[in-house]
XYZ file of C-alpha atoms in Angstrom:
760
model
C -7.449 25.922 -44.109
C -7.074 23.808 -47.218
C -9.194 24.164 -50.359
C -10.797 20.813 -49.632
C -11.827 21.928 -46.139
C -13.400 25.135 -47.514
C -15.370 23.123 -50.026
C -16.614 20.729 -47.363
C -17.827 23.656 -45.228
C -19.588 25.143 -48.196
C -21.306 21.864 -49.045
C -22.415 21.415 -45.437
C -23.921 24.899 -45.413
C -25.703 24.286 -48.684
C -27.228 21.071 -47.393
C -28.419 22.631 -44.125
C -29.756 26.006 -45.331
C -31.148 25.494 -48.850
C -33.369 26.847 -50.389
C -32.637 30.068 -48.478
C -29.716 32.313 -49.181
C -26.649 30.571 -47.824
C -24.083 32.114 -45.487
C -21.375 30.262 -43.526
C -18.244 31.363 -41.732
C -14.967 29.566 -42.137
C -11.772 29.472 -40.103
C -10.356 31.856 -42.687
C -13.239 34.274 -42.030
C -13.050 34.779 -38.259
C -15.232 37.883 -38.035
C -18.238 36.209 -39.539
C -18.186 37.443 -43.164
C -20.141 34.884 -45.099
C -19.452 33.060 -48.276
C -22.741 33.312 -50.163
C -24.294 30.951 -52.670
C -27.670 31.529 -54.450
C -29.833 28.485 -54.041
C -31.581 27.479 -57.267
C -35.046 29.071 -57.771
C -34.816 30.872 -54.420
C -35.993 34.475 -54.072
C -35.087 37.077 -51.503
C -38.096 38.068 -49.470
C -36.678 40.994 -47.512
C -37.745 39.471 -44.246
C -41.395 38.740 -45.261
C -43.094 35.412 -45.032
C -43.299 33.097 -47.987
C -46.051 34.044 -50.503
C -46.567 37.408 -48.772
C -47.181 40.339 -51.053
C -44.543 43.022 -51.250
C -47.504 45.444 -51.155
C -47.578 45.804 -47.335
C -49.350 42.565 -46.789
C -52.250 43.143 -49.241
C -53.767 39.961 -50.570
C -52.531 38.669 -53.835
C -54.681 39.081 -56.863
C -55.628 35.604 -57.829
C -55.720 36.597 -61.458
C -52.049 37.322 -61.359
C -52.611 40.962 -62.439
C -51.587 44.084 -60.565
C -54.304 46.508 -59.474
C -53.919 50.200 -58.734
C -55.999 52.224 -56.274
C -58.436 53.243 -59.026
C -59.192 49.614 -59.756
C -57.383 49.474 -63.051
C -55.256 46.429 -63.739
C -52.011 45.850 -65.620
C -50.612 42.529 -66.838
C -47.872 41.159 -64.530
C -44.494 40.951 -66.307
C -43.160 37.489 -67.181
C -40.417 36.321 -64.677
C -36.916 35.999 -66.075
C -35.782 32.393 -66.563
C -33.214 31.033 -64.129
C -29.659 31.072 -65.504
C -28.166 27.766 -66.608
C -25.727 26.300 -64.042
C -22.155 26.875 -65.052
C -19.117 24.612 -64.877
C -17.369 25.619 -61.652
C -15.359 23.009 -59.737
C -13.136 19.931 -60.142
C -12.215 17.825 -57.119
C -9.324 15.330 -57.382
C -8.755 12.203 -55.273
C -6.200 9.377 -55.412
C -6.329 5.685 -54.608
C -4.960 4.138 -52.515
C -4.713 6.946 -49.966
C -1.258 7.141 -48.416
C 0.858 9.660 -46.578
C 3.761 8.662 -48.800
C 4.157 6.223 -51.679
C 7.040 3.830 -52.176
C 8.967 3.612 -55.422
C 7.053 1.178 -57.644
C 3.657 1.951 -56.121
C 0.653 2.400 -58.450
C -1.527 5.505 -58.000
C -4.961 5.865 -59.590
C -6.302 9.457 -59.557
C -9.992 10.290 -60.051
C -11.816 13.576 -60.723
C -15.386 14.747 -60.004
C -16.787 17.824 -61.799
C -19.420 20.159 -60.235
C -21.408 23.147 -61.455
C -21.719 26.405 -59.579
C -24.619 24.914 -57.586
C -22.345 22.086 -56.431
C -24.257 19.596 -58.442
C -22.177 16.791 -59.897
C -22.133 16.959 -63.666
C -20.799 14.642 -66.331
C -17.717 16.164 -67.919
C -14.537 14.788 -69.357
C -11.244 15.884 -67.838
C -7.707 16.045 -69.089
C -4.862 14.980 -66.763
C -1.501 16.591 -66.262
C 1.009 14.926 -63.905
C 4.180 16.725 -62.833
C 7.065 16.196 -62.655
C 6.881 13.815 -65.563
C 10.102 11.964 -64.627
C 8.617 10.837 -61.321
C 5.833 8.684 -62.802
C 5.081 6.410 -65.699
C 1.568 6.220 -67.158
C 0.295 2.635 -67.318
C -2.884 3.533 -69.182
C -6.410 3.557 -67.731
C -5.455 6.617 -65.650
C -2.895 4.665 -63.609
C 0.578 5.945 -62.811
C 3.565 4.028 -61.401
C 5.950 5.906 -59.108
C 9.444 5.964 -60.616
C 11.363 8.553 -58.604
C 11.270 10.294 -55.248
C 9.423 13.604 -55.567
C 6.366 15.650 -54.671
C 3.911 14.676 -57.418
C 0.956 16.810 -58.547
C -2.082 15.245 -60.254
C -4.073 18.020 -62.026
C -7.427 17.462 -63.781
C -8.995 20.191 -65.983
C -12.562 19.975 -67.275
C -13.155 19.642 -71.029
C -16.275 21.399 -72.429
C -17.409 21.195 -76.022
C -14.105 19.588 -76.862
C -12.153 22.506 -75.435
C -9.938 22.448 -72.374
C -11.233 24.853 -69.767
C -9.541 26.653 -66.936
C -11.710 24.888 -64.362
C -9.177 22.576 -62.729
C -8.423 20.746 -59.531
C -5.256 19.086 -58.196
C -3.942 16.651 -55.585
C -0.362 16.502 -54.373
C 1.290 13.366 -52.990
C 4.738 12.409 -51.723
C 6.812 9.675 -53.348
C 9.652 8.385 -51.162
C 12.347 5.781 -51.698
C 11.908 4.692 -48.067
C 15.504 5.624 -47.214
C 16.704 8.066 -44.606
C 13.272 9.589 -44.161
C 13.578 9.146 -40.386
C 16.666 9.992 -38.383
C 16.825 8.816 -34.744
C 19.243 11.095 -32.901
C 18.684 9.669 -29.409
C 19.255 7.051 -28.163
C 22.524 6.465 -29.937
C 23.095 2.971 -31.344
C 24.321 0.777 -28.480
C 23.827 3.459 -25.815
C 23.613 2.370 -22.157
C 21.168 3.918 -19.685
C 21.565 3.681 -15.919
C 18.181 3.199 -14.266
C 19.392 4.818 -11.054
C 19.644 8.064 -13.003
C 17.163 7.678 -15.857
C 13.883 5.868 -15.394
C 12.880 6.464 -19.034
C 14.649 6.212 -22.384
C 14.522 9.549 -24.257
C 13.768 9.351 -27.972
C 14.591 12.272 -30.248
C 14.739 12.548 -34.001
C 13.439 14.117 -37.147
C 11.636 13.278 -40.372
C 13.653 14.487 -43.369
C 13.492 14.685 -47.188
C 10.165 15.643 -48.737
C 8.132 13.918 -46.037
C 6.150 16.323 -43.912
C 4.567 13.855 -41.509
C 2.069 15.073 -38.939
C 3.055 12.266 -36.585
C 5.227 9.225 -36.083
C 4.593 6.034 -34.192
C 7.235 5.133 -31.619
C 6.867 1.524 -30.500
C 3.229 1.765 -31.558
C 2.466 5.028 -29.738
C 1.531 8.105 -31.798
C 3.841 11.115 -31.337
C 3.373 14.516 -32.997
C 5.946 15.971 -35.388
C 6.542 19.741 -35.242
C 6.814 22.112 -38.208
C 10.530 21.396 -38.532
C 9.896 17.648 -38.733
C 11.220 16.969 -35.216
C 9.779 14.611 -32.615
C 10.571 13.872 -28.964
C 9.241 11.139 -26.719
C 10.070 8.969 -23.725
C 9.820 5.184 -23.718
C 9.220 3.148 -20.579
C 12.101 0.664 -20.596
C 12.370 -2.944 -19.571
C 15.511 -4.592 -18.266
C 18.058 -5.338 -20.933
C 18.019 -4.457 -24.606
C 15.259 -2.081 -25.730
C 14.746 -1.702 -29.477
C 13.030 1.560 -30.433
C 10.927 1.438 -33.618
C 9.936 4.733 -35.266
C 7.528 4.784 -38.214
C 5.926 7.631 -40.075
C 2.146 7.658 -40.036
C -0.481 8.751 -42.529
C -2.623 9.840 -39.591
C -4.323 6.468 -39.295
C -1.805 3.710 -39.984
C 1.985 3.503 -40.020
C 3.658 3.664 -43.444
C 6.561 1.619 -44.743
C 9.066 4.281 -43.694
C 10.688 3.294 -40.406
C 13.929 3.346 -38.502
C 15.109 1.539 -35.396
C 17.836 1.611 -32.775
C 18.734 -0.620 -29.805
C 19.872 0.612 -26.390
C 20.596 -1.020 -23.030
C 18.743 -0.124 -19.818
C 19.423 -1.594 -16.380
C 18.912 -0.487 -12.768
C 22.657 -0.944 -12.161
C 25.813 -2.218 -13.819
C 28.659 -4.419 -12.606
C 31.948 -3.140 -13.997
C 34.402 -5.756 -15.308
C 38.086 -5.785 -14.491
C 40.142 -5.320 -17.640
C 43.781 -6.381 -17.477
C 45.444 -4.860 -20.531
C 48.802 -6.439 -19.745
C 47.530 -10.010 -19.482
C 44.776 -9.419 -22.063
C 42.095 -10.662 -19.719
C 38.538 -9.560 -18.942
C 37.125 -10.648 -15.574
C 33.973 -10.187 -13.545
C 33.725 -11.084 -9.858
C 30.346 -11.811 -8.257
C 30.136 -12.372 -4.501
C 26.920 -14.366 -4.229
C 26.785 -15.791 -7.731
C 24.952 -18.998 -6.799
C 22.902 -19.521 -3.674
C 21.645 -22.865 -2.435
C 18.983 -23.893 0.023
C 18.767 -27.531 1.072
C 15.377 -27.124 2.622
C 13.602 -28.878 5.435
C 11.373 -30.510 2.824
C 14.431 -32.089 1.200
C 15.309 -33.598 4.561
C 11.767 -34.501 5.580
C 8.477 -33.192 4.242
C 6.428 -35.060 6.845
C 4.766 -37.277 4.228
C 5.333 -41.016 3.627
C 6.795 -42.250 0.405
C 4.526 -43.156 -2.510
C 3.969 -46.861 -3.118
C 2.442 -48.669 -6.025
C 1.716 -51.993 -4.284
C 4.020 -54.815 -5.340
C 5.434 -52.664 -8.143
C 7.288 -49.513 -7.202
C 8.223 -47.125 -4.402
C 9.000 -43.436 -4.982
C 10.807 -41.475 -2.284
C 10.551 -37.700 -2.095
C 12.953 -36.792 0.699
C 15.946 -38.090 2.594
C 13.761 -39.417 5.413
C 11.901 -41.626 2.899
C 15.196 -43.130 1.747
C 16.327 -43.871 5.289
C 12.970 -45.394 6.151
C 13.215 -47.615 3.098
C 16.696 -48.669 4.227
C 15.279 -49.599 7.616
C 12.544 -51.675 5.988
C 14.982 -53.497 3.745
C 17.920 -53.769 6.119
C 19.320 -57.297 6.408
C 19.558 -57.765 10.163
C 19.375 -61.575 10.084
C 22.667 -62.018 8.267
C 24.386 -59.827 10.844
C 23.325 -62.040 13.769
C 25.608 -65.040 14.417
C 23.662 -68.195 15.111
C 23.491 -69.574 17.600
C 23.873 -66.280 19.381
C 24.356 -68.129 22.711
C 25.486 -71.695 23.121
C 26.171 -72.788 26.707
C 25.101 -75.557 29.011
C 22.430 -73.341 30.561
C 21.289 -71.335 27.529
C 21.139 -72.025 23.836
C 19.517 -69.394 21.654
C 19.338 -68.847 17.901
C 17.563 -66.047 16.039
C 17.043 -67.447 12.524
C 15.057 -64.483 11.204
C 14.433 -60.819 12.024
C 11.865 -58.635 10.283
C 11.386 -54.897 10.588
C 7.835 -53.568 10.564
C 6.521 -50.004 10.712
C 9.774 -48.049 10.777
C 9.603 -44.296 11.239
C 12.237 -41.678 10.480
C 12.074 -37.957 11.173
C 14.762 -35.451 10.181
C 14.781 -31.898 11.503
C 17.106 -29.048 10.711
C 18.589 -27.240 13.689
C 20.852 -24.258 14.129
C 23.793 -26.682 14.291
C 22.888 -29.213 11.627
C 20.419 -32.099 11.503
C 18.763 -34.245 14.141
C 17.385 -37.701 13.351
C 14.665 -39.433 15.329
C 13.744 -42.989 14.445
C 11.596 -45.847 15.627
C 11.061 -49.423 14.631
C 7.580 -49.916 15.994
C 7.695 -53.695 15.566
C 10.951 -55.572 15.243
C 10.015 -59.251 15.186
C 12.746 -61.788 16.043
C 12.095 -65.510 15.533
C 13.694 -67.559 18.308
C 14.859 -71.145 18.791
C 16.567 -72.795 21.801
C 16.135 -73.494 25.468
C 17.108 -72.335 28.928
C 17.749 -74.357 32.064
C 15.998 -72.817 35.032
C 15.875 -74.496 38.470
C 16.830 -77.830 36.987
C 14.079 -77.421 34.406
C 14.646 -77.083 30.662
C 12.343 -74.424 29.241
C 11.581 -74.122 25.518
C 12.518 -70.763 23.896
C 11.006 -71.460 20.507
C 8.685 -68.704 19.355
C 9.297 -65.035 18.687
C 9.960 -61.731 20.333
C 8.456 -58.356 19.397
C 10.417 -55.206 20.282
C 10.065 -51.455 19.773
C 13.408 -49.759 19.142
C 14.201 -46.018 19.190
C 17.215 -44.234 17.838
C 18.542 -40.686 17.892
C 21.387 -39.081 15.980
C 22.731 -35.555 15.809
C 24.866 -34.334 12.900
C 26.718 -31.050 13.127
C 27.434 -29.230 9.849
C 29.474 -26.105 9.309
C 31.606 -24.198 6.832
C 32.525 -20.962 8.514
C 34.534 -19.452 5.659
C 35.801 -19.967 2.136
C 39.203 -21.101 3.404
C 37.855 -23.904 5.577
C 36.409 -27.208 4.329
C 32.966 -28.540 5.084
C 32.588 -30.327 8.401
C 29.846 -32.903 9.010
C 30.225 -34.900 12.212
C 28.005 -37.420 13.960
C 28.056 -35.845 17.390
C 25.559 -38.175 19.032
C 24.097 -41.582 18.191
C 21.898 -43.547 20.574
C 19.800 -46.693 20.157
C 17.573 -48.288 22.767
C 14.902 -50.941 23.135
C 11.882 -49.158 24.508
C 9.839 -52.310 25.026
C 10.004 -56.023 24.285
C 7.145 -58.483 24.353
C 7.880 -62.239 24.406
C 5.760 -64.664 22.494
C 7.505 -67.962 23.284
C 5.692 -71.235 22.967
C 6.319 -71.784 26.700
C 4.435 -69.668 29.184
C 7.203 -70.306 31.684
C 9.694 -68.747 29.257
C 7.415 -65.722 28.832
C 7.218 -65.336 32.611
C 10.983 -65.638 33.057
C 11.524 -62.969 30.362
C 9.154 -60.567 32.124
C 11.006 -60.776 35.417
C 12.412 -57.394 36.473
C 16.003 -58.626 36.579
C 15.726 -61.372 34.043
C 19.024 -62.685 32.742
C 17.113 -63.987 29.714
C 15.747 -60.543 28.933
C 19.125 -58.876 29.336
C 20.801 -61.416 27.115
C 18.235 -61.201 24.332
C 18.124 -57.389 24.373
C 21.895 -57.175 24.315
C 22.017 -59.643 21.436
C 19.421 -57.670 19.470
C 21.166 -54.334 20.009
C 24.485 -55.812 18.930
C 22.947 -57.647 16.008
C 20.852 -54.791 14.646
C 23.373 -52.992 12.515
C 22.112 -49.435 12.230
C 25.524 -48.102 11.453
C 24.157 -46.828 8.147
C 23.171 -43.803 10.225
C 26.875 -43.175 10.587
C 27.118 -42.811 6.798
C 24.803 -39.785 6.792
C 27.567 -37.251 7.466
C 29.553 -38.636 4.538
C 26.430 -38.535 2.338
C 25.855 -34.896 3.258
C 29.523 -34.093 2.720
C 29.290 -35.567 -0.783
C 26.404 -33.215 -1.515
C 28.132 -30.197 -0.047
C 31.536 -30.901 -1.567
C 29.907 -31.245 -4.980
C 28.923 -27.577 -4.743
C 32.552 -26.635 -5.257
C 32.473 -28.553 -8.518
C 29.440 -26.718 -9.925
C 31.517 -24.004 -11.553
C 35.027 -24.301 -10.111
C 37.595 -24.928 -12.821
C 34.877 -24.951 -15.465
C 36.088 -23.958 -18.932
C 34.293 -23.470 -22.227
C 35.975 -23.050 -25.602
C 33.860 -21.033 -28.015
C 34.450 -20.491 -31.712
C 31.716 -19.175 -33.985
C 33.991 -19.795 -36.955
C 33.911 -16.139 -38.038
C 36.312 -14.508 -35.585
C 38.865 -15.252 -32.906
C 38.166 -18.373 -30.776
C 37.665 -17.567 -27.088
C 38.032 -19.488 -23.825
C 35.725 -18.771 -20.896
C 36.915 -19.793 -17.416
C 34.990 -20.102 -14.143
C 36.446 -20.101 -10.655
C 33.911 -20.737 -7.915
C 34.203 -21.021 -4.162
C 31.668 -21.986 -1.517
C 32.021 -19.022 0.806
C 29.654 -20.068 3.552
C 27.124 -22.722 4.480
C 24.926 -22.342 7.529
C 22.259 -24.528 9.179
C 19.048 -22.636 9.909
C 16.610 -24.011 12.448
C 13.484 -25.309 10.739
C 14.617 -24.044 7.324
C 17.423 -26.365 6.297
C 20.901 -25.440 5.112
C 21.770 -22.290 3.189
C 24.974 -21.196 1.543
C 26.390 -19.297 -1.377
C 29.183 -19.482 -3.913
C 31.262 -16.625 -5.201
C 32.356 -16.702 -8.824
C 35.023 -15.176 -11.006
C 34.454 -15.365 -14.757
C 37.244 -14.485 -17.131
C 37.947 -14.446 -20.838
C 41.364 -14.186 -22.423
C 41.367 -11.417 -24.995
C 41.602 -7.710 -25.670
C 38.662 -5.588 -24.553
C 36.871 -4.260 -27.624
C 34.613 -2.017 -25.533
C 36.785 -0.704 -22.710
C 34.337 2.102 -21.888
C 31.364 -0.194 -21.275
C 29.632 0.467 -17.918
C 29.625 -3.273 -17.310
C 27.255 -6.172 -16.911
C 23.573 -5.252 -16.781
C 22.202 -6.125 -13.342
C 18.532 -6.973 -12.993
C 18.595 -5.263 -9.623
C 21.191 -4.303 -7.032
C 21.837 -7.026 -4.501
C 19.052 -7.282 -1.954
C 19.153 -8.404 1.667
C 15.854 -10.273 1.365
C 15.876 -13.979 0.492
C 14.793 -14.914 -3.034
C 13.922 -18.480 -2.056
C 10.419 -19.931 -2.207
C 8.884 -20.877 1.098
C 8.838 -24.616 1.845
C 11.133 -25.552 -1.005
C 13.153 -28.729 -1.356
C 16.476 -28.121 -3.095
C 16.529 -24.546 -4.332
C 19.252 -23.183 -6.542
C 19.434 -19.465 -7.230
C 21.662 -18.207 -10.030
C 22.348 -14.488 -10.067
C 21.228 -13.132 -13.439
C 24.422 -11.075 -13.370
C 26.413 -14.324 -13.434
C 24.617 -15.479 -16.560
C 24.882 -12.111 -18.269
C 28.543 -11.806 -17.261
C 29.186 -14.803 -19.488
C 27.701 -13.051 -22.504
C 29.140 -9.647 -21.586
C 32.730 -10.840 -21.236
C 32.557 -12.901 -24.416
C 31.067 -9.944 -26.281
C 33.690 -7.573 -24.882
C 36.392 -9.935 -26.095
C 34.976 -9.757 -29.619
C 32.779 -12.815 -29.919
C 30.271 -10.882 -32.061
C 32.912 -9.130 -34.170
C 32.549 -11.293 -37.256
C 33.752 -11.558 -40.838
C 30.742 -12.536 -42.961
C 32.269 -11.948 -46.403
C 31.989 -15.592 -47.422
C 28.422 -15.954 -46.145
C 26.650 -13.909 -48.811
C 24.473 -15.914 -51.224
C 26.159 -17.176 -54.381
C 24.525 -14.553 -56.590
C 26.302 -11.839 -54.548
C 29.670 -13.538 -54.085
C 31.216 -11.816 -57.095
C 30.064 -8.388 -55.962
C 31.037 -8.363 -52.298
C 34.383 -6.903 -51.293
C 33.973 -7.161 -47.536
C 31.214 -8.098 -45.136
C 31.425 -7.427 -41.434
C 29.002 -7.935 -38.535
C 29.363 -6.340 -35.124
C 27.188 -6.438 -32.027
C 27.263 -2.990 -30.417
C 25.532 -4.369 -27.320
C 26.240 -7.504 -25.271
C 23.624 -10.257 -25.464
C 21.316 -10.295 -22.456
C 19.132 -12.922 -20.825
C 16.102 -11.252 -19.252
C 12.704 -12.138 -17.755
C 9.730 -12.033 -20.129
C 8.099 -8.616 -20.375
C 4.682 -9.726 -21.578
C 2.815 -12.922 -22.277
C 5.736 -14.741 -23.915
C 5.369 -18.483 -23.192
C 8.977 -18.874 -22.052
C 10.952 -18.804 -18.811
C 13.384 -16.207 -20.152
C 14.056 -14.127 -23.249
C 17.446 -13.921 -24.952
C 18.202 -10.596 -26.677
C 20.834 -9.466 -29.161
C 20.547 -5.794 -30.098
C 22.126 -3.306 -32.484
C 23.748 -6.120 -34.423
C 25.066 -4.154 -37.397
C 25.967 -5.562 -40.807
C 28.320 -3.537 -43.016
C 28.368 -4.733 -46.618
C 30.966 -3.166 -48.915
C 30.167 -3.868 -52.550
C 32.156 -2.931 -55.634
C 30.069 0.186 -56.307
C 28.323 0.986 -53.017
C 28.210 0.480 -49.265
C 25.172 -0.632 -47.280
C 24.667 -0.864 -43.528
C 21.841 -2.712 -41.800
C 20.778 -3.077 -38.188
C 19.233 -6.114 -36.534
C 17.600 -7.010 -33.240
C 17.132 -10.665 -32.314
C 14.829 -11.963 -29.590
C 14.229 -15.622 -28.785
C 12.579 -17.505 -25.952
C 14.605 -19.685 -23.571
C 13.380 -22.389 -21.214
C 15.044 -24.019 -18.220
C 15.076 -27.802 -17.866
C 16.661 -30.458 -15.690
C 18.306 -33.255 -17.642
C 21.047 -35.711 -16.692
C 21.444 -34.137 -13.256
C 22.118 -30.724 -14.827
C 20.206 -27.498 -15.166
C 20.204 -26.551 -18.831
C 18.770 -23.654 -20.818
C 17.324 -24.428 -24.239
C 16.594 -21.665 -26.730
C 13.696 -21.735 -29.162
C 14.254 -22.706 -32.786
C 12.408 -19.644 -34.085
C 14.045 -16.327 -33.181
C 12.217 -13.084 -33.905
C 14.546 -11.039 -36.107
C 13.928 -7.370 -36.898
C 16.041 -5.871 -39.684
C 16.270 -2.284 -40.857
C 18.394 -0.260 -43.265
C 20.693 2.170 -41.452
C 22.303 3.785 -44.484
C 23.348 3.298 -48.100
C 25.326 5.527 -50.423
C 23.219 4.425 -53.410
C 19.546 4.850 -54.292
C 18.753 1.535 -52.656
C 20.659 -1.312 -50.933
C 22.018 -4.033 -53.152
C 20.879 -6.831 -50.838
C 17.354 -7.015 -49.463
C 16.546 -7.585 -45.801
C 15.078 -10.975 -46.772
C 18.439 -12.049 -48.202
C 20.239 -10.752 -45.111
C 17.819 -12.727 -42.958
C 18.908 -15.825 -44.860
C 22.527 -15.216 -43.782
C 21.456 -14.889 -40.142
C 19.262 -17.993 -40.245
C 21.780 -20.162 -42.083
C 25.115 -19.172 -40.578
C 24.923 -16.922 -37.546
C 21.971 -18.061 -35.479
C 22.893 -21.784 -35.230
C 26.299 -20.785 -33.829
C 24.816 -18.309 -31.339
C 22.212 -20.869 -30.272
C 24.959 -23.418 -29.616
C 26.942 -20.837 -27.634
C 23.990 -20.199 -25.340
C 23.347 -23.899 -24.758
C 27.016 -24.676 -24.053
C 27.500 -21.728 -21.720
C 24.533 -22.336 -19.475
C 24.597 -25.715 -17.778
C 24.960 -26.184 -14.023
C 25.195 -29.509 -12.211
C 22.779 -30.362 -9.418
C 24.062 -31.771 -6.113
C 22.521 -35.241 -5.710
C 23.183 -37.580 -2.767
C 25.041 -40.820 -3.409
C 23.018 -43.810 -2.201
C 25.471 -46.544 -3.201
C 26.773 -46.860 0.363
C 23.274 -47.636 1.639
C 23.116 -50.751 -0.525
C 25.754 -52.274 1.769
C 23.149 -52.353 4.543
C 20.125 -53.060 2.348
C 21.341 -54.991 -0.726
C 17.856 -55.027 -2.212
C 18.196 -51.256 -2.773
C 21.282 -51.592 -4.971
C 19.267 -50.746 -8.102
C 17.588 -47.706 -6.587
C 18.047 -44.577 -8.724
C 17.810 -40.880 -7.897
C 16.702 -38.121 -10.245
C 15.813 -34.442 -10.005
C 12.675 -32.766 -11.246
C 11.345 -29.241 -11.017
C 8.552 -28.843 -8.479
C 7.278 -25.486 -9.748
C 7.886 -23.132 -12.670
C 11.198 -21.342 -12.584
C 11.009 -17.730 -11.455
C 13.201 -14.652 -11.351
C 13.182 -13.344 -7.779
C 15.287 -10.573 -6.269
C 17.594 -10.700 -9.282
C 18.098 -14.476 -9.084
C 16.895 -17.180 -11.412
C 15.436 -19.521 -8.788
C 14.755 -23.195 -9.373
C 13.078 -25.514 -6.868
C 13.859 -29.184 -7.451
C 12.807 -32.389 -5.785
C 15.248 -35.296 -5.530
C 13.181 -38.422 -6.094
C 14.231 -41.997 -5.551
C 12.786 -44.798 -7.635
C 12.913 -48.423 -6.564
C 11.106 -51.317 -8.193
C 9.932 -53.884 -5.683
C 11.496 -57.290 -6.473
């Protein structure tokens, strides 16, 4: 128990038990022996009641005199005066209260003097501060910390101008903030395999003069034992975990802290390192998965129309229906269509009303069902019937049905896509004449009417619906474009501070399968490679968000869904890092006022950058992490080493028919001093932050943006303009239909392909 604690117990006892004789036990007095204080003006009554006579309860003589049994009286002796309270205690406090004080901090001690009755009394004190070299007196009882030490503030009471031996003291710790915390585990840049370790162990010690009772590890209080050691376990998140350890004054963390970054992942994908060809490669089987959903083909809803202004299509069926509405049938019909002595017929105009298109995915491909509910053909001409000339002027209304079946397959990576129109049928379900002549109407309705047969045959030949035959080619364009997403894709990267690197992609569509009622699904394998020597040959590999799962990551009822394996994205950063992308010479980047002092500056990322899902309420789709980025600065007279962790938000967008990832302009950068061989580092963390902001981060930001762009497969509608020229200025664009999500280890995007056509 400390002196202060004993005094507090004594004061509490005095307050509770006065004016009786005081007795309290302390932790240092376990068997109940009391520490006794005489309360002022209190008398011991030997167990009798107050005011009771010591004479066996006889009444007091009101005269104040004693009486003997014979009735004689004697004057009562005068009571002795109470002794004057004596100077007894000095209590010392300091402001501000800290567990440890930084060099340059100002400490103001204060002293309170008490008498032996624990009454505060007004007395001067004289201060002694040791060791003298550790502080500088600023006057007005203020001291500035100059050196690292254990500092004692002692105040002794002054009475009648003489220094007394009644003193009190307070000891504090002054620290230079360096090397007071040593993190022994995890090691800088250590990798943890989640299949073996679900937690990250943290071990370390508090050294130098600091004797902390606790530390805070990522904000959680952890006790420190008598040897200054601490142990803890941190619940990890996928990717880079930065562990912050700070000493605590028991209430708040102090300025003394250390940090370290480690990698944690449920699994790792080992790269292939070819030392002979100086090449680092990573192969991923299902790197990109694609679902062309039923809703892309046909969502069952009509297109959106702003009357007389604009039409917006949302699926392939909408586009085909618009083609049917705008198809130029009239120009395809030769007029007159029949010119003989018995029959002359022209069809000067044909209009299509109420077309319907339905597309359904099957286990073999796609089936198309269509109807033109009202095809109206204007007619001119005549027919000779039984020596009578009958007028054919008027019009004819017909309902036409069509059916098409398209088979799609890609059984293996070695075989091309196949999309074949296996069936195409068109028929007139009904035809209603509306000639000016009733006789002509009657002739047309005859069961074996030559007129009916001729007109129906003419209409079927004249209605050019061969645009349906272009659908396989349109689908093949979409499917073939998948091979171009990453195949033969190359990126040259040069941060300007190390060796330039070239990143190459080879991608292959391995399989594409129709699924009844679901659409078309397939996947691409990928091989990413970087030319260069492996700087970290013992790395366990690319951090995987989760081992590959058999369950589908796709949303239900999506349109065009693209899933990118997070391992593919992180393979890009891992292979570039392994080839030395973050092994940088920063000698020339120091501010001008340091340029004459620096001998060599070097930066090295001990961990590969990682793109990971948000772990909290970050307002971003993804978070980009760089951890254990170490900066070694060799000056003329000393060497300093700093650590850094960088976190920045990233958001996924669709622009110019590409999926792009944009990183935020404001990264969160945490910097800490790892070691220095001098009393303090020559460059401050604020000045180091300036180097990162000015030189390093813009280059890293550009690297991320350039590395992560994937083209979207959009159908080509140019061929349809041949059949419906009015649609020649129709444009297609992609937009996201829901927020991007990370599902089953894939970054999944659901996009709608929308057509936009302005009504002429």
